XYZ file of C-alpha atoms in Angstrom:
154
model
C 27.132 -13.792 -63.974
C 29.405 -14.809 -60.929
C 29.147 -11.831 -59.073
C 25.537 -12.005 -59.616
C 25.575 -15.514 -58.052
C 27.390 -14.390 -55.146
C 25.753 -11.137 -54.180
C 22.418 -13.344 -54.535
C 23.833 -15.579 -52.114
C 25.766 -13.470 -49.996
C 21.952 -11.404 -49.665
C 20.168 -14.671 -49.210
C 22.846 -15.178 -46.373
C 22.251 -11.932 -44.807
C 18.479 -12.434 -45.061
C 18.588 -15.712 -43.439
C 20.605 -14.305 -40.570
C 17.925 -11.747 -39.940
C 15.182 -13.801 -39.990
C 16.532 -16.047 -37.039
C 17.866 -13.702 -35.134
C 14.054 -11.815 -35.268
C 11.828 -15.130 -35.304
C 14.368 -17.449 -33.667
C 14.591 -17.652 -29.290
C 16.442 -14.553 -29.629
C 13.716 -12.150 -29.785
C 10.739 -12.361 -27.978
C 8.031 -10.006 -27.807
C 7.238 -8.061 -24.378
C 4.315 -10.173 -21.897
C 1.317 -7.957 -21.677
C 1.453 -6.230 -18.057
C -1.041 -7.621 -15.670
C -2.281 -6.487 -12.305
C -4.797 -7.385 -10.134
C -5.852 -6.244 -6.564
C -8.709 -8.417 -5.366
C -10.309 -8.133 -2.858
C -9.393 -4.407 -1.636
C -12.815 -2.219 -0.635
C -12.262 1.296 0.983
C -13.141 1.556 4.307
C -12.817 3.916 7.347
C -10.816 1.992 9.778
C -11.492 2.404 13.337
C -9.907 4.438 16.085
C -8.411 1.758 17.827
C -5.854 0.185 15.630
C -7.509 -3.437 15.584
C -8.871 -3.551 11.418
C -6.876 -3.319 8.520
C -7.364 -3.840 5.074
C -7.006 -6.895 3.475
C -6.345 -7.450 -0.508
C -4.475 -9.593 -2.807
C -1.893 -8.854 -5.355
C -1.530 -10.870 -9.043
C 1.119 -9.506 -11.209
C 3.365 -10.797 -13.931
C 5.677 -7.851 -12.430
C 7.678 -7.282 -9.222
C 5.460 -5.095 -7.229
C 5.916 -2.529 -4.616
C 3.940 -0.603 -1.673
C 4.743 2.261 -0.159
C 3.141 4.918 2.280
C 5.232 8.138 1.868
C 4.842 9.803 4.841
C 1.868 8.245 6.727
C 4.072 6.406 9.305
C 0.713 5.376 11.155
C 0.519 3.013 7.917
C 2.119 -0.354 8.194
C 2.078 -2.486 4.857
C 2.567 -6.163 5.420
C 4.737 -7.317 2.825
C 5.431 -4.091 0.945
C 6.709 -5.885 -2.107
C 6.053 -9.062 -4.195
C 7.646 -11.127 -6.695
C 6.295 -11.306 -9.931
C 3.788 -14.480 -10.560
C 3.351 -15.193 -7.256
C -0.514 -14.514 -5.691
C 0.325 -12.340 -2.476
C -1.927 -11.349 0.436
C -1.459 -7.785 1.376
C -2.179 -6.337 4.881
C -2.607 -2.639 5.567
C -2.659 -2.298 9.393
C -2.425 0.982 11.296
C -1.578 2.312 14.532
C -4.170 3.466 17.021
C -5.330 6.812 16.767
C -5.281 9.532 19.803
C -6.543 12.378 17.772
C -8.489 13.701 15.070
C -9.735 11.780 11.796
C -6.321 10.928 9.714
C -5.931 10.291 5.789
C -2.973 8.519 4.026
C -2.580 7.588 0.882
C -0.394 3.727 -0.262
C 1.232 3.584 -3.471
C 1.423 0.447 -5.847
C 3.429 0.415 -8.423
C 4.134 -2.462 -10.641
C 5.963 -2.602 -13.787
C 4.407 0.789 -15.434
C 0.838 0.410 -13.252
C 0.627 2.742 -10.656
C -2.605 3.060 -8.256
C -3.327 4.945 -5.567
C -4.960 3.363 -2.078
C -6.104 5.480 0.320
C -6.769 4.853 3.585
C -8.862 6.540 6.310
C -8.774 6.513 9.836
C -11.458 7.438 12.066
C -10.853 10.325 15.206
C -10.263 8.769 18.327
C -13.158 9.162 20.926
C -12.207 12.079 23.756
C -12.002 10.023 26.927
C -11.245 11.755 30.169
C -9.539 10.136 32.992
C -10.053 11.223 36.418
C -8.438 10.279 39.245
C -9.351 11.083 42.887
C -5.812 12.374 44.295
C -7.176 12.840 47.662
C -9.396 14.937 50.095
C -8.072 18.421 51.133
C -10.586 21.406 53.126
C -12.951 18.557 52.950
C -13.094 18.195 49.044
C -12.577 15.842 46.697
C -9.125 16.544 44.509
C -9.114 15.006 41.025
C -6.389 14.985 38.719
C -7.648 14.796 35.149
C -5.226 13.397 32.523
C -6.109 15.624 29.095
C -5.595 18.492 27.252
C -9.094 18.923 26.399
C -11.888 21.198 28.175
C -14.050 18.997 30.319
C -16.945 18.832 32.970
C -18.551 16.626 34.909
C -21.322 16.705 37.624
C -21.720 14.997 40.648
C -24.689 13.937 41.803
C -26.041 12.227 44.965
């Protein structure tokens, strides 16, 4: 009858410990992941560099933006702390050529999204300079790569 006692208590022991240890403040169970980007629209941003795209981050996790290897992308912050309401800036460079695509990655805890961002071609503008007068003619130097013509008239 005593070692019944004691392996009844010894159990009851062991049974208490467990309970504590998985109810008590030692075991808590995983926040649900939340993330929100408010506030973000595609767009096609202009040729000259002067919009940008302007969202805001909510996460319970540290977040993180990054642009791979659109370096015309700058990403203003490009990471966050968790719990803190963040406003995100995606700015880019002026464009001298033709339309551009990139693509910003946000990843937070185990959310990942995809932004992508488009940037329109830059309008073909040709300089011309008059350089002088030689044989009586007008010299231009033209500053482009492109084909061009142009008439005079008068």
């Amino acid at each position: 009858m005593r070692n019944n006692r004691a392996t009844i208590l010894i159990l009851a022991v062991l049974a208490s410990v467990f309970l504590n240890v998985a109810c008590g403040t030692g075991y808590q169970e995983p926040e649900e992941e939340k993330v929100e980007l408010s506030g973000y629209t595609e767009a096609v941003l202009s040729s000259d560099g002067t919009e940008e795209i302007v969202f805001t981050v909510n996460s319970n996790r540290d977040w993180r933006l990054s642009r791979g290897e659109s370096n015309w992308i700058d990403l203003i912050p490009n990471q966050g702390k968790a719990g803190r309401d963040m406003t995100v800036r995606i700015v880019v460079e002026p464009n001298r050529s033709s339309e551009r695509r990139g693509s910003v990655s946000f990843t937070a805890g185990n959310h990942r999204e995809s932004i992508e961002v488009t940037q329109e071609e830059s309008p073909v503008i040709a300089e011309l300079k008059v350089s002088g007068v030689e044989d009586n003619r007008i010299v231009f130097a033209a500053e482009t790569t492109d084909a061009f013509s142009f008439f005079v008239e008068g």
